[in-house]
Coordinates of C-alpha atoms in Angstrom, one line a residue:
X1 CA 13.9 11.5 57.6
X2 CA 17.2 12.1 55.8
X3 CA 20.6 10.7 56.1
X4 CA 23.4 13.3 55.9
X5 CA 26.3 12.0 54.0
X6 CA 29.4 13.7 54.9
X7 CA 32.4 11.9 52.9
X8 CA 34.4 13.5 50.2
X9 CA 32.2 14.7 47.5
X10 CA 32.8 11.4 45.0
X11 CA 31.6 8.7 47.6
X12 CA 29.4 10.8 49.5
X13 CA 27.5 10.4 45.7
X14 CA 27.7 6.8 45.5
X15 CA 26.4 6.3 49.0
X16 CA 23.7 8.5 48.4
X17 CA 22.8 6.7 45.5
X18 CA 23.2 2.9 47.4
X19 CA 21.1 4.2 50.2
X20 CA 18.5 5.5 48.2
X21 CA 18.3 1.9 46.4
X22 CA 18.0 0.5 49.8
X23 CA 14.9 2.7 50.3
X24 CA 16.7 5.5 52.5
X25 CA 16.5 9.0 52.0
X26 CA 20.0 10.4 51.5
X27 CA 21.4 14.0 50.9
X28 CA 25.5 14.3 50.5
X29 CA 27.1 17.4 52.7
X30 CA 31.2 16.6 52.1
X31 CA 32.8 17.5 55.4
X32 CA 36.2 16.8 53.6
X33 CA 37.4 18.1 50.2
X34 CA 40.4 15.5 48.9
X35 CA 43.0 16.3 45.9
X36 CA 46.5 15.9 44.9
X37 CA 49.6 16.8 46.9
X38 CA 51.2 19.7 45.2
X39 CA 54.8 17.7 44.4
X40 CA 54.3 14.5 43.8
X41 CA 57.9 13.9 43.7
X42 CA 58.0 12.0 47.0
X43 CA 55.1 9.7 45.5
X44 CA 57.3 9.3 42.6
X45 CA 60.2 8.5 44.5
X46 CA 58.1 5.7 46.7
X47 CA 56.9 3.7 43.3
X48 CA 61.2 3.4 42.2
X49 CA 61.6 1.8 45.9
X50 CA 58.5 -0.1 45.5
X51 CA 60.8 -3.1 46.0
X52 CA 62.6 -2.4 49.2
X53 CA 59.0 -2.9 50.9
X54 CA 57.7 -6.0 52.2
X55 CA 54.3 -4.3 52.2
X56 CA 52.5 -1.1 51.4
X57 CA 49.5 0.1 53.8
X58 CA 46.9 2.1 52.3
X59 CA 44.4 4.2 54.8
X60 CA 41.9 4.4 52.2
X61 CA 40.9 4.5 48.8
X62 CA 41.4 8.3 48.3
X63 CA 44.9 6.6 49.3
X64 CA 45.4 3.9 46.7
X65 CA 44.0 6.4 43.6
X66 CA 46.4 9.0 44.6
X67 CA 49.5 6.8 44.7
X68 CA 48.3 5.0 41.7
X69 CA 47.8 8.4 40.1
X70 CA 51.9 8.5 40.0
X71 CA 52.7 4.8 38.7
X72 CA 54.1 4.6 35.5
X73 CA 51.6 3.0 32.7
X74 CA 54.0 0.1 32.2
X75 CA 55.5 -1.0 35.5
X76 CA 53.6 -4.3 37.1
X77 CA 53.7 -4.4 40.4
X78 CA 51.1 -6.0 43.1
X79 CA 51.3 -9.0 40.2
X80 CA 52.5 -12.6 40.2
X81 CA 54.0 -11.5 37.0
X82 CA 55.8 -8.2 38.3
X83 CA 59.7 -9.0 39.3
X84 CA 58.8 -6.7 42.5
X85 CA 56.8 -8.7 45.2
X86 CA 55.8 -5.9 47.5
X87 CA 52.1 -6.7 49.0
X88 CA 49.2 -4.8 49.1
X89 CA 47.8 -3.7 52.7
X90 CA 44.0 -2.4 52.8
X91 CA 42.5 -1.3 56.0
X92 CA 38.6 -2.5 54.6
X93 CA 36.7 -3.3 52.2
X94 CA 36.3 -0.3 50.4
X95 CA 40.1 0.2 49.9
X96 CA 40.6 -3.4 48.9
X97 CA 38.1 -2.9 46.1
X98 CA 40.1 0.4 45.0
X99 CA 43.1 -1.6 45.0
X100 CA 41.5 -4.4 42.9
X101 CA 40.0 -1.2 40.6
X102 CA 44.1 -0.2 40.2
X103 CA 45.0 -3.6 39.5
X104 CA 46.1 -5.1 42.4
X105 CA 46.0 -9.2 41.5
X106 CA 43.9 -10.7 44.3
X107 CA 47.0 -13.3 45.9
X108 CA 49.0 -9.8 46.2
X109 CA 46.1 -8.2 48.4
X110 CA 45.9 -8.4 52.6
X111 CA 43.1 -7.1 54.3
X112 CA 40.9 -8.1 57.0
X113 CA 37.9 -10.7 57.2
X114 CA 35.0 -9.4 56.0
X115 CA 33.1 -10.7 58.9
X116 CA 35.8 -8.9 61.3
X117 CA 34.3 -6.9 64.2
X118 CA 36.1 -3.8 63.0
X119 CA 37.6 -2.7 59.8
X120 CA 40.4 -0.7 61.1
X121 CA 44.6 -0.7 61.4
X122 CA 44.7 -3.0 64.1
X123 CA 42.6 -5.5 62.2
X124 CA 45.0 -5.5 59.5
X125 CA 48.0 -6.4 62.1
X126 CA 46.1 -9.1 62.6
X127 CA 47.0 -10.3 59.1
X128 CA 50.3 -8.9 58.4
X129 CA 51.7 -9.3 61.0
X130 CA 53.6 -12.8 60.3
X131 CA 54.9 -10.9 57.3
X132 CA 57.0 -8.2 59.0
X133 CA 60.0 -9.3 60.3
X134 CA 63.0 -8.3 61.3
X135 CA 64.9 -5.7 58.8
X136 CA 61.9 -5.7 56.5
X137 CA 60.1 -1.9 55.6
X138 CA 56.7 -0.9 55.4
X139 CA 55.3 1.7 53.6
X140 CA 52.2 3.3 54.7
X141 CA 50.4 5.4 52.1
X142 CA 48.2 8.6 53.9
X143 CA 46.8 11.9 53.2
X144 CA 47.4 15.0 54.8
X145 CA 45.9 18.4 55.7
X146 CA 47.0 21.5 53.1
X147 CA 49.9 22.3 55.6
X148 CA 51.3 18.4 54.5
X149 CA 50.7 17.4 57.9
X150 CA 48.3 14.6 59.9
X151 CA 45.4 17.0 61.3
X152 CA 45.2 16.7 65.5
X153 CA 44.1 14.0 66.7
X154 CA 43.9 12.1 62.9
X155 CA 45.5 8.7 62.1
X156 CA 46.2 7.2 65.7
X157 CA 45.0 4.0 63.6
X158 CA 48.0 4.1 61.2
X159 CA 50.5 5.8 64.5
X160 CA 49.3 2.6 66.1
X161 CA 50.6 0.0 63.5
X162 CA 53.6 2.0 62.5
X163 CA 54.4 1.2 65.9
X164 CA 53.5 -2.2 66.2
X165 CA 55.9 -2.4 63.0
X166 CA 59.1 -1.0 64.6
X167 CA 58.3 -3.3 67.6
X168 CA 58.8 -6.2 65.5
X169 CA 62.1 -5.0 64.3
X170 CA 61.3 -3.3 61.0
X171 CA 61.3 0.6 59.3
X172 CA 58.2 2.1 58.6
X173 CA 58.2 5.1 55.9
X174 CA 55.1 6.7 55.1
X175 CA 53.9 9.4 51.8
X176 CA 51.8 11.4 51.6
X177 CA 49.7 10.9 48.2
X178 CA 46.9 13.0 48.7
X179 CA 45.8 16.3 50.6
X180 CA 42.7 17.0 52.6
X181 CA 40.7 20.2 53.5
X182 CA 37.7 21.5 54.6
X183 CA 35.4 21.7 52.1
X184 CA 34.1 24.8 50.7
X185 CA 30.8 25.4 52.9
X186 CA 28.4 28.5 51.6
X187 CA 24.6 29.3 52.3
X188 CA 23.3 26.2 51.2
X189 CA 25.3 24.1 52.8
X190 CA 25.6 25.8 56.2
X191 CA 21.5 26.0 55.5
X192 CA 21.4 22.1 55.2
X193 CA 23.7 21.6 58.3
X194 CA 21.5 23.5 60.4
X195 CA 18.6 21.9 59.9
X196 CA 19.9 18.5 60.1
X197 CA 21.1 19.6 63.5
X198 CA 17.3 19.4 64.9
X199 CA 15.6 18.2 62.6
X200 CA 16.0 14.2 63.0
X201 CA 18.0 14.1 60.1
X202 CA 21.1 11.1 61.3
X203 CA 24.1 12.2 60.7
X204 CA 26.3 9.5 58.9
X205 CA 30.0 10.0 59.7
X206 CA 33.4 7.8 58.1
X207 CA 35.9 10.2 59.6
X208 CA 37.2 11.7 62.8
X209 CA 38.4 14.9 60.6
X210 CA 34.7 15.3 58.9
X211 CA 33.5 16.0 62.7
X212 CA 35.9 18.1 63.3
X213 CA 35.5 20.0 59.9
X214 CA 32.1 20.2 61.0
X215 CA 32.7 22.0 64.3
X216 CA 35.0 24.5 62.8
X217 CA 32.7 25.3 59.9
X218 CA 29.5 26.2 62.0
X219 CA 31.3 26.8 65.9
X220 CA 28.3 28.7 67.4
X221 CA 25.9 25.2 65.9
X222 CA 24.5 23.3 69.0
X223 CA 24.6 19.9 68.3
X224 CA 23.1 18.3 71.3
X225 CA 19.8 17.6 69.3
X226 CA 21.0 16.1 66.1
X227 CA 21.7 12.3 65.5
X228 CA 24.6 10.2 64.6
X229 CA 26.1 6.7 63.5
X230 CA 29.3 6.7 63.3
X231 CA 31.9 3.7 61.0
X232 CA 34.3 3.3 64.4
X233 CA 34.5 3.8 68.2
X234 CA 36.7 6.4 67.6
X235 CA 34.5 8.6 65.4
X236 CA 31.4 8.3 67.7
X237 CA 33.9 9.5 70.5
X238 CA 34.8 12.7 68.2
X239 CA 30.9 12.9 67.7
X240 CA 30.5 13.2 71.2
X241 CA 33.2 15.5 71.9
X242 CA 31.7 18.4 69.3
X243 CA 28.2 17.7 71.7
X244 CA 25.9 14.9 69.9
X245 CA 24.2 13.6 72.5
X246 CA 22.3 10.2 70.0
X247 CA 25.3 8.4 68.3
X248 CA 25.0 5.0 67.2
X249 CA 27.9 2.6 65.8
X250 CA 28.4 0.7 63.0
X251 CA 30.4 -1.3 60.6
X252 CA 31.3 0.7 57.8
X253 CA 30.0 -1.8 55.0
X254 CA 26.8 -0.9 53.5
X255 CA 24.7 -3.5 54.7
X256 CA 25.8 -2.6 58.3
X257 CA 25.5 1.1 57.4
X258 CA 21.6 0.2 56.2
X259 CA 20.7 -2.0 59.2
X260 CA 22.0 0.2 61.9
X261 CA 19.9 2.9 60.3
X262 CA 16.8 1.0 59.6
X263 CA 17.2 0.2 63.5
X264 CA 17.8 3.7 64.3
X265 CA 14.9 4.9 62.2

């Protein structure tokens, strides 16, 4: 019985190698390829306004790296001992540890409980909320597709709270720090994706844009037979819509991610 993996190729390793500690058997099949924007001048550009924010939003840690990537060695920032005061927003707990990776001081870092239902945009507002305020900016930090634009139906989460920020009287910005694809899919991997379409194999899904990947990749694949769980309502719904039938949901933590599929096993 085999897990399918399908985040970008870096952590679709490490979660293959956590849920193998955890006495799963795990096999990684990226549905998304990540890399740098072409011009990072607009990144560039963000880090010398870095003060005008009362907050930066990072979707995810593919997020924080790729902005980081662009900082200069010696400007402090996200420190009690940088002169600019701009926070840290994280949607989860994988981001947050990124940020913390990057150097992120902990007392410059919101993100949501870790025993929130949901890690997710509007779990952030939760938290951030008190700090936006009339005539403040927000910067949210996102990937995009090769064209340099949010793929259909991608980021309602961070459409959501860039409009909960205008509502409270502030501008939201966003750059794009990173680019997304479709990974490259030959033989092998289109071999592995049909099998795990009938074969029990439970599909284990972090993105709304990996489903879709998957879809366009292999469009003739019936998935009515293959198995899910799916990290938020909204990727089990995308699940569904492509034609599995068995989706489970989870938390996105590990532990969650284990139990669910222990459960489901």
């Amino acid at each position: 019985m085999r897990v399918i993996v399908t985040r970008p190729l870096r952590e679709a390793q490490r979660w293959v190698q956590d849920l193998t500690a955890s006495g799963l058997q795990a096999q990684a099949l990226p549905l998304i390829k990540v890399g740098p924007v072409d011009d990072t001048t607009a990144v560039v550009q963000a880090w010398q306004r870095l003060a005008d924010y009362v907050g930066v939003m990072f979707v995810s840690g593919n997020a924080a790296e790729h902005f980081f990537a662009s900082k200069k060695p010696l400007a402090p920032v996200f420190t009690a001992q940088a002169a600019i005061k701009t926070r840290a927003w994280a949607t989860g707990p994988g981001t947050a540890r990124a940020l913390l990776r990057l150097g992120v001081a902990p007392d410059f870092l919101d993100a949501p409980s870790p025993d929130v239902a949901q890690f997710d945009s509007e779990a952030l507002w939760q938290v951030v909320a008190p700090q936006v305020q009339p005539g403040t900016r927000v910067l949210i930090v996102r990937g995009a597709d090769t064209l340099g634009s949010d793929p259909a139906g991608q980021g309602s989460g961070r459409e959501w709270f860039a409009k909960r920020v205008a509502q409270a009287g502030a501008q939201v910005d966003f750059v794009v720090a990173y680019q997304r694809c479709a990974p490259d899919f030959h033989a092998p991997e289109a071999a592995l994706a049909q099998a795990a379409a009938t074969d029990g194999s439970v599909w284990l899904f972090s993105s709304s844009e990996a489903v879709a990947n998957l879809q366009d990749l292999l469009p003739d694949q019936a998935w009515s037979g293959a198995r899910a769980l799916a990290t938020h309502p909204r990727i089990a719904a995308a699940a569904r819509k492509i034609g599995f039938l068995d989706v489970a949901e989870s938390r996105p933590t590990l532990s969650d991610v284990v139990a669910s599929l222990n459960s489901t096993l």
